[in-house]
Structures are given as C-alpha cells and as structure tokens.
JSON list of C-alpha atoms in Angstrom, two decimals:
[
{"chain": "A", "resi": 1, "resn": "MET", "atom": "CA", "xyz": [-50.82, 52.71, 57.11]},
{"chain": "A", "resi": 2, "resn": "THR", "atom": "CA", "xyz": [-49.47, 50.14, 59.04]},
{"chain": "A", "resi": 3, "resn": "GLU", "atom": "CA", "xyz": [-49.66, 47.21, 56.62]},
{"chain": "A", "resi": 4, "resn": "ALA", "atom": "CA", "xyz": [-46.83, 44.87, 56.58]},
{"chain": "A", "resi": 5, "resn": "MET", "atom": "CA", "xyz": [-44.93, 44.60, 53.35]},
{"chain": "A", "resi": 6, "resn": "ASP", "atom": "CA", "xyz": [-44.36, 41.32, 51.78]},
{"chain": "A", "resi": 7, "resn": "LEU", "atom": "CA", "xyz": [-40.85, 41.24, 50.56]},
{"chain": "A", "resi": 8, "resn": "ASP", "atom": "CA", "xyz": [-40.33, 37.62, 49.89]},
{"chain": "A", "resi": 9, "resn": "PRO", "atom": "CA", "xyz": [-41.64, 36.18, 46.59]},
{"chain": "A", "resi": 10, "resn": "HIS", "atom": "CA", "xyz": [-44.64, 33.89, 46.66]},
{"chain": "A", "resi": 11, "resn": "PRO", "atom": "CA", "xyz": [-43.43, 30.30, 46.58]},
{"chain": "A", "resi": 12, "resn": "ARG", "atom": "CA", "xyz": [-44.23, 28.50, 43.35]},
{"chain": "A", "resi": 13, "resn": "SER", "atom": "CA", "xyz": [-46.67, 25.74, 43.66]},
{"chain": "A", "resi": 14, "resn": "SER", "atom": "CA", "xyz": [-45.27, 23.91, 40.71]},
{"chain": "A", "resi": 15, "resn": "LEU", "atom": "CA", "xyz": [-41.71, 22.23, 40.14]},
{"chain": "A", "resi": 16, "resn": "PRO", "atom": "CA", "xyz": [-39.45, 24.51, 38.14]},
{"chain": "A", "resi": 17, "resn": "LYS", "atom": "CA", "xyz": [-39.61, 23.85, 34.31]},
{"chain": "A", "resi": 18, "resn": "THR", "atom": "CA", "xyz": [-36.71, 21.65, 33.00]},
{"chain": "A", "resi": 19, "resn": "LYS", "atom": "CA", "xyz": [-35.06, 22.93, 29.82]},
{"chain": "A", "resi": 20, "resn": "LYS", "atom": "CA", "xyz": [-35.47, 20.94, 26.86]},
{"chain": "A", "resi": 21, "resn": "SER", "atom": "CA", "xyz": [-32.15, 19.69, 25.51]},
{"chain": "A", "resi": 22, "resn": "LEU", "atom": "CA", "xyz": [-31.34, 19.97, 21.81]},
{"chain": "A", "resi": 23, "resn": "PRO", "atom": "CA", "xyz": [-31.42, 16.75, 19.90]},
{"chain": "A", "resi": 24, "resn": "LEU", "atom": "CA", "xyz": [-28.12, 15.20, 19.09]},
{"chain": "A", "resi": 25, "resn": "THR", "atom": "CA", "xyz": [-27.00, 15.31, 15.57]},
{"chain": "A", "resi": 26, "resn": "THR", "atom": "CA", "xyz": [-24.24, 13.04, 14.28]},
{"chain": "A", "resi": 27, "resn": "LEU", "atom": "CA", "xyz": [-22.39, 13.08, 10.99]},
{"chain": "A", "resi": 28, "resn": "THR", "atom": "CA", "xyz": [-20.32, 10.17, 9.59]},
{"chain": "A", "resi": 29, "resn": "LEU", "atom": "CA", "xyz": [-18.05, 10.98, 6.72]},
{"chain": "A", "resi": 30, "resn": "PRO", "atom": "CA", "xyz": [-18.14, 8.28, 3.92]},
{"chain": "A", "resi": 31, "resn": "PRO", "atom": "CA", "xyz": [-14.86, 6.72, 3.37]},
{"chain": "A", "resi": 32, "resn": "SER", "atom": "CA", "xyz": [-12.68, 8.57, 0.96]},
{"chain": "A", "resi": 33, "resn": "THR", "atom": "CA", "xyz": [-12.00, 6.93, -2.38]},
{"chain": "A", "resi": 34, "resn": "PHE", "atom": "CA", "xyz": [-8.74, 8.80, -2.66]},
{"chain": "A", "resi": 35, "resn": "SER", "atom": "CA", "xyz": [-5.62, 9.11, -0.22]},
{"chain": "A", "resi": 36, "resn": "TYR", "atom": "CA", "xyz": [-3.11, 12.01, -0.22]},
{"chain": "A", "resi": 37, "resn": "ALA", "atom": "CA", "xyz": [0.58, 12.23, 0.21]},
{"chain": "A", "resi": 38, "resn": "HIS", "atom": "CA", "xyz": [2.93, 15.05, 0.96]},
{"chain": "A", "resi": 39, "resn": "LEU", "atom": "CA", "xyz": [6.42, 14.29, -0.40]},
{"chain": "A", "resi": 40, "resn": "THR", "atom": "CA", "xyz": [9.58, 16.18, 0.49]},
{"chain": "A", "resi": 41, "resn": "LEU", "atom": "CA", "xyz": [12.79, 16.24, -1.52]},
{"chain": "A", "resi": 42, "resn": "LEU", "atom": "CA", "xyz": [16.04, 15.39, 0.32]},
{"chain": "A", "resi": 43, "resn": "SER", "atom": "CA", "xyz": [19.04, 16.25, -1.51]},
{"chain": "A", "resi": 44, "resn": "PRO", "atom": "CA", "xyz": [22.34, 17.89, -0.59]},
{"chain": "A", "resi": 45, "resn": "SER", "atom": "CA", "xyz": [22.40, 20.26, -3.58]},
{"chain": "A", "resi": 46, "resn": "THR", "atom": "CA", "xyz": [19.92, 22.72, -4.85]},
{"chain": "A", "resi": 47, "resn": "VAL", "atom": "CA", "xyz": [18.17, 20.19, -7.22]},
{"chain": "A", "resi": 48, "resn": "GLN", "atom": "CA", "xyz": [14.78, 21.54, -8.29]},
{"chain": "A", "resi": 49, "resn": "LEU", "atom": "CA", "xyz": [11.87, 18.95, -8.20]},
{"chain": "A", "resi": 50, "resn": "ASP", "atom": "CA", "xyz": [9.74, 19.01, -11.31]},
{"chain": "A", "resi": 51, "resn": "PRO", "atom": "CA", "xyz": [6.60, 16.99, -12.47]},
{"chain": "A", "resi": 52, "resn": "LEU", "atom": "CA", "xyz": [8.49, 14.88, -14.98]},
{"chain": "A", "resi": 53, "resn": "GLN", "atom": "CA", "xyz": [11.38, 14.15, -12.52]},
{"chain": "A", "resi": 54, "resn": "LEU", "atom": "CA", "xyz": [8.76, 13.31, -9.67]},
{"chain": "A", "resi": 55, "resn": "LYS", "atom": "CA", "xyz": [6.80, 10.98, -11.89]},
{"chain": "A", "resi": 56, "resn": "SER", "atom": "CA", "xyz": [10.04, 9.14, -12.93]},
{"chain": "A", "resi": 57, "resn": "TYR", "atom": "CA", "xyz": [11.07, 8.83, -9.39]},
{"chain": "A", "resi": 58, "resn": "LEU", "atom": "CA", "xyz": [7.57, 7.50, -8.25]},
{"chain": "A", "resi": 59, "resn": "THR", "atom": "CA", "xyz": [7.62, 5.04, -11.24]},
{"chain": "A", "resi": 60, "resn": "SER", "atom": "CA", "xyz": [10.96, 3.70, -10.44]},
{"chain": "A", "resi": 61, "resn": "ALA", "atom": "CA", "xyz": [10.32, 3.37, -6.69]},
{"chain": "A", "resi": 62, "resn": "LEU", "atom": "CA", "xyz": [6.91, 1.53, -7.36]},
{"chain": "A", "resi": 63, "resn": "SER", "atom": "CA", "xyz": [8.32, -0.71, -9.97]},
{"chain": "A", "resi": 64, "resn": "GLN", "atom": "CA", "xyz": [11.34, -1.79, -7.97]},
{"chain": "A", "resi": 65, "resn": "PHE", "atom": "CA", "xyz": [9.22, -2.45, -4.93]},
{"chain": "A", "resi": 66, "resn": "LEU", "atom": "CA", "xyz": [5.90, -3.90, -6.25]},
{"chain": "A", "resi": 67, "resn": "GLY", "atom": "CA", "xyz": [6.85, -4.71, -10.01]},
{"chain": "A", "resi": 68, "resn": "GLN", "atom": "CA", "xyz": [4.33, -4.37, -12.85]},
{"chain": "A", "resi": 69, "resn": "THR", "atom": "CA", "xyz": [1.43, -4.09, -9.95]},
{"chain": "A", "resi": 70, "resn": "GLY", "atom": "CA", "xyz": [3.17, -1.02, -8.60]},
{"chain": "A", "resi": 71, "resn": "THR", "atom": "CA", "xyz": [3.47, 0.84, -11.90]},
{"chain": "A", "resi": 72, "resn": "ALA", "atom": "CA", "xyz": [-0.14, 0.19, -12.49]},
{"chain": "A", "resi": 73, "resn": "ILE", "atom": "CA", "xyz": [-1.06, 2.45, -9.56]},
{"chain": "A", "resi": 74, "resn": "PRO", "atom": "CA", "xyz": [-2.54, 5.54, -10.88]},
{"chain": "A", "resi": 75, "resn": "ILE", "atom": "CA", "xyz": [-0.99, 8.59, -9.41]},
{"chain": "A", "resi": 76, "resn": "ASP", "atom": "CA", "xyz": [-2.13, 12.20, -9.71]},
{"chain": "A", "resi": 77, "resn": "ILE", "atom": "CA", "xyz": [0.24, 15.05, -9.19]},
{"chain": "A", "resi": 78, "resn": "LEU", "atom": "CA", "xyz": [-1.51, 17.71, -7.55]},
{"chain": "A", "resi": 79, "resn": "SER", "atom": "CA", "xyz": [1.22, 20.17, -6.96]},
{"chain": "A", "resi": 80, "resn": "VAL", "atom": "CA", "xyz": [4.95, 20.33, -7.16]},
{"chain": "A", "resi": 81, "resn": "SER", "atom": "CA", "xyz": [7.31, 23.07, -5.67]},
{"chain": "A", "resi": 82, "resn": "SER", "atom": "CA", "xyz": [11.07, 23.19, -5.55]},
{"chain": "A", "resi": 83, "resn": "SER", "atom": "CA", "xyz": [11.48, 20.80, -2.68]},
{"chain": "A", "resi": 84, "resn": "SER", "atom": "CA", "xyz": [7.97, 19.27, -2.01]},
{"chain": "A", "resi": 85, "resn": "ALA", "atom": "CA", "xyz": [4.90, 17.58, -3.81]},
{"chain": "A", "resi": 86, "resn": "TRP", "atom": "CA", "xyz": [1.33, 16.75, -3.19]},
{"chain": "A", "resi": 87, "resn": "VAL", "atom": "CA", "xyz": [-0.01, 13.46, -4.94]},
{"chain": "A", "resi": 88, "resn": "ARG", "atom": "CA", "xyz": [-3.34, 11.83, -4.83]},
{"chain": "A", "resi": 89, "resn": "LEU", "atom": "CA", "xyz": [-3.73, 7.93, -5.37]},
{"chain": "A", "resi": 90, "resn": "PRO", "atom": "CA", "xyz": [-6.45, 5.30, -4.66]},
{"chain": "A", "resi": 91, "resn": "ARG", "atom": "CA", "xyz": [-7.15, 4.80, -0.98]},
{"chain": "A", "resi": 92, "resn": "PRO", "atom": "CA", "xyz": [-6.15, 1.02, -0.99]},
{"chain": "A", "resi": 93, "resn": "ASP", "atom": "CA", "xyz": [-2.90, 1.69, -2.47]},
{"chain": "A", "resi": 94, "resn": "LEU", "atom": "CA", "xyz": [-1.65, 4.13, 0.15]},
{"chain": "A", "resi": 95, "resn": "ALA", "atom": "CA", "xyz": [0.22, 1.63, 2.41]},
{"chain": "A", "resi": 96, "resn": "ALA", "atom": "CA", "xyz": [2.01, 0.06, -0.61]},
{"chain": "A", "resi": 97, "resn": "PHE", "atom": "CA", "xyz": [2.89, 3.45, -2.03]},
{"chain": "A", "resi": 98, "resn": "SER", "atom": "CA", "xyz": [4.44, 4.79, 1.22]},
{"chain": "A", "resi": 99, "resn": "ALA", "atom": "CA", "xyz": [6.24, 1.46, 1.66]},
{"chain": "A", "resi": 100, "resn": "ALA", "atom": "CA", "xyz": [7.75, 1.71, -1.79]},
{"chain": "A", "resi": 101, "resn": "ILE", "atom": "CA", "xyz": [8.82, 5.37, -1.32]},
{"chain": "A", "resi": 102, "resn": "ALA", "atom": "CA", "xyz": [10.47, 4.65, 2.09]},
{"chain": "A", "resi": 103, "resn": "ALA", "atom": "CA", "xyz": [12.38, 1.52, 0.85]},
{"chain": "A", "resi": 104, "resn": "PHE", "atom": "CA", "xyz": [13.47, 3.14, -2.37]},
{"chain": "A", "resi": 105, "resn": "PRO", "atom": "CA", "xyz": [17.20, 4.17, -2.22]},
{"chain": "A", "resi": 106, "resn": "GLY", "atom": "CA", "xyz": [16.82, 7.14, -4.42]},
{"chain": "A", "resi": 107, "resn": "ILE", "atom": "CA", "xyz": [17.94, 8.15, -7.81]},
{"chain": "A", "resi": 108, "resn": "SER", "atom": "CA", "xyz": [21.58, 9.25, -8.68]},
{"chain": "A", "resi": 109, "resn": "SER", "atom": "CA", "xyz": [21.95, 12.59, -10.45]},
{"chain": "A", "resi": 110, "resn": "GLY", "atom": "CA", "xyz": [25.56, 12.67, -11.29]},
{"chain": "A", "resi": 111, "resn": "ARG", "atom": "CA", "xyz": [27.31, 12.36, -7.88]},
{"chain": "A", "resi": 112, "resn": "GLU", "atom": "CA", "xyz": [24.17, 13.34, -5.97]},
{"chain": "A", "resi": 113, "resn": "ARG", "atom": "CA", "xyz": [21.43, 11.02, -4.64]},
{"chain": "A", "resi": 114, "resn": "ILE", "atom": "CA", "xyz": [17.91, 12.34, -4.92]},
{"chain": "A", "resi": 115, "resn": "VAL", "atom": "CA", "xyz": [15.74, 11.05, -2.04]},
{"chain": "A", "resi": 116, "resn": "LEU", "atom": "CA", "xyz": [11.99, 11.55, -1.45]},
{"chain": "A", "resi": 117, "resn": "LYS", "atom": "CA", "xyz": [10.48, 11.39, 1.86]},
{"chain": "A", "resi": 118, "resn": "VAL", "atom": "CA", "xyz": [6.87, 10.85, 2.93]},
{"chain": "A", "resi": 119, "resn": "GLU", "atom": "CA", "xyz": [6.01, 13.85, 5.18]},
{"chain": "A", "resi": 120, "resn": "ALA", "atom": "CA", "xyz": [2.46, 12.89, 5.64]},
{"chain": "A", "resi": 121, "resn": "ALA", "atom": "CA", "xyz": [-0.13, 10.70, 4.17]},
{"chain": "A", "resi": 122, "resn": "GLY", "atom": "CA", "xyz": [-3.92, 10.25, 4.74]},
{"chain": "A", "resi": 123, "resn": "ASP", "atom": "CA", "xyz": [-7.52, 10.08, 3.40]},
{"chain": "A", "resi": 124, "resn": "TYR", "atom": "CA", "xyz": [-8.39, 13.69, 3.99]},
{"chain": "A", "resi": 125, "resn": "LEU", "atom": "CA", "xyz": [-6.54, 16.41, 2.13]},
{"chain": "A", "resi": 126, "resn": "GLY", "atom": "CA", "xyz": [-7.75, 19.21, 4.32]},
{"chain": "A", "resi": 127, "resn": "ALA", "atom": "CA", "xyz": [-6.40, 17.58, 7.41]},
{"chain": "A", "resi": 128, "resn": "LEU", "atom": "CA", "xyz": [-2.88, 16.96, 5.86]},
{"chain": "A", "resi": 129, "resn": "ILE", "atom": "CA", "xyz": [-2.62, 20.63, 4.66]},
{"chain": "A", "resi": 130, "resn": "SER", "atom": "CA", "xyz": [-3.40, 21.92, 8.11]},
{"chain": "A", "resi": 131, "resn": "ARG", "atom": "CA", "xyz": [-0.75, 19.86, 9.67]},
{"chain": "A", "resi": 132, "resn": "SER", "atom": "CA", "xyz": [1.86, 20.88, 7.13]},
{"chain": "A", "resi": 133, "resn": "LYS", "atom": "CA", "xyz": [3.95, 23.93, 7.25]},
{"chain": "A", "resi": 134, "resn": "ASP", "atom": "CA", "xyz": [3.66, 24.88, 3.62]},
{"chain": "A", "resi": 135, "resn": "GLY", "atom": "CA", "xyz": [-0.18, 24.49, 3.01]},
{"chain": "A", "resi": 136, "resn": "ASP", "atom": "CA", "xyz": [0.03, 27.32, 0.58]},
{"chain": "A", "resi": 137, "resn": "ASP", "atom": "CA", "xyz": [2.00, 25.14, -1.89]},
{"chain": "A", "resi": 138, "resn": "ILE", "atom": "CA", "xyz": [-1.37, 23.55, -2.95]},
{"chain": "A", "resi": 139, "resn": "TRP", "atom": "CA", "xyz": [-3.84, 26.34, -2.42]},
{"chain": "A", "resi": 140, "resn": "GLY", "atom": "CA", "xyz": [-1.65, 29.23, -3.56]},
{"chain": "A", "resi": 141, "resn": "PRO", "atom": "CA", "xyz": [-0.91, 32.54, -1.49]}
]
C-alpha cells in the first residue's frame, strides 16, 4: 500500500471552452405623433383652474402669438387639477405652443393676473410623468 496519491487534477488537453455571448437586441421607438405638456398655474390668489378656463387661456395665448395658425392647433386637455394641467398636441407644434405660452402675459381676472408656466414638455408622456412631482394627477390615486 505504498501507492502514490495523485492530488493534482489531470491537465486538460484542449483549451477551455469560451462562453457564447447572447445576441444583441436593439429596439428603436418610432417617433411619436403627439407631444405632451405639463402646465402649472401661477396666481397669487386661490384661483382654481378648470377645463374651460384653460381652453380660453390657451386659445388667447396661441392667437396672440401665432394668429389664426395658432388657434388651428388641435389641443387635447388630458387632465386638469386646481393648479396644474396636462395637454396633448401634435408633435410638430410643440415648439410654437411652448413659445406662445411662455410669451403670453396672462389673463386678468379682476385685479389678479393668471399665468400658466410650462413645467415640462416632450414626446413621451411616461417620461414626463415620472419626472413630475404630481404624476397621480393624470393616472389617479
């Protein structure tokens, strides 16, 4: 019983197998046909924003900045809360819309001036909602 014990593993005669990598998969999102904007009401008093008042404000801003071309931009009001709103409009019109809202001096309601601010705007609603503090405004609690 004086046999020598072989503790070392036998060397492999072939090279170690290389791991096959997974094929890369890419996905390109098609350009969106619509853009979305998150608007916030800036007012010193407790004026409540409603859909009719918002539509009036947007129509005034667009007609003053762009004339008849501005009033022809179709705008869908998605959600309105007391101090903010979400709207949808055609993608090519987003820059003109944002400029019109930013340049509009506001509407006077008695002695107070009501002004809307564009909080965020972009082509993908999900990305805008995740950036906003009040994403529950559009999806609900």
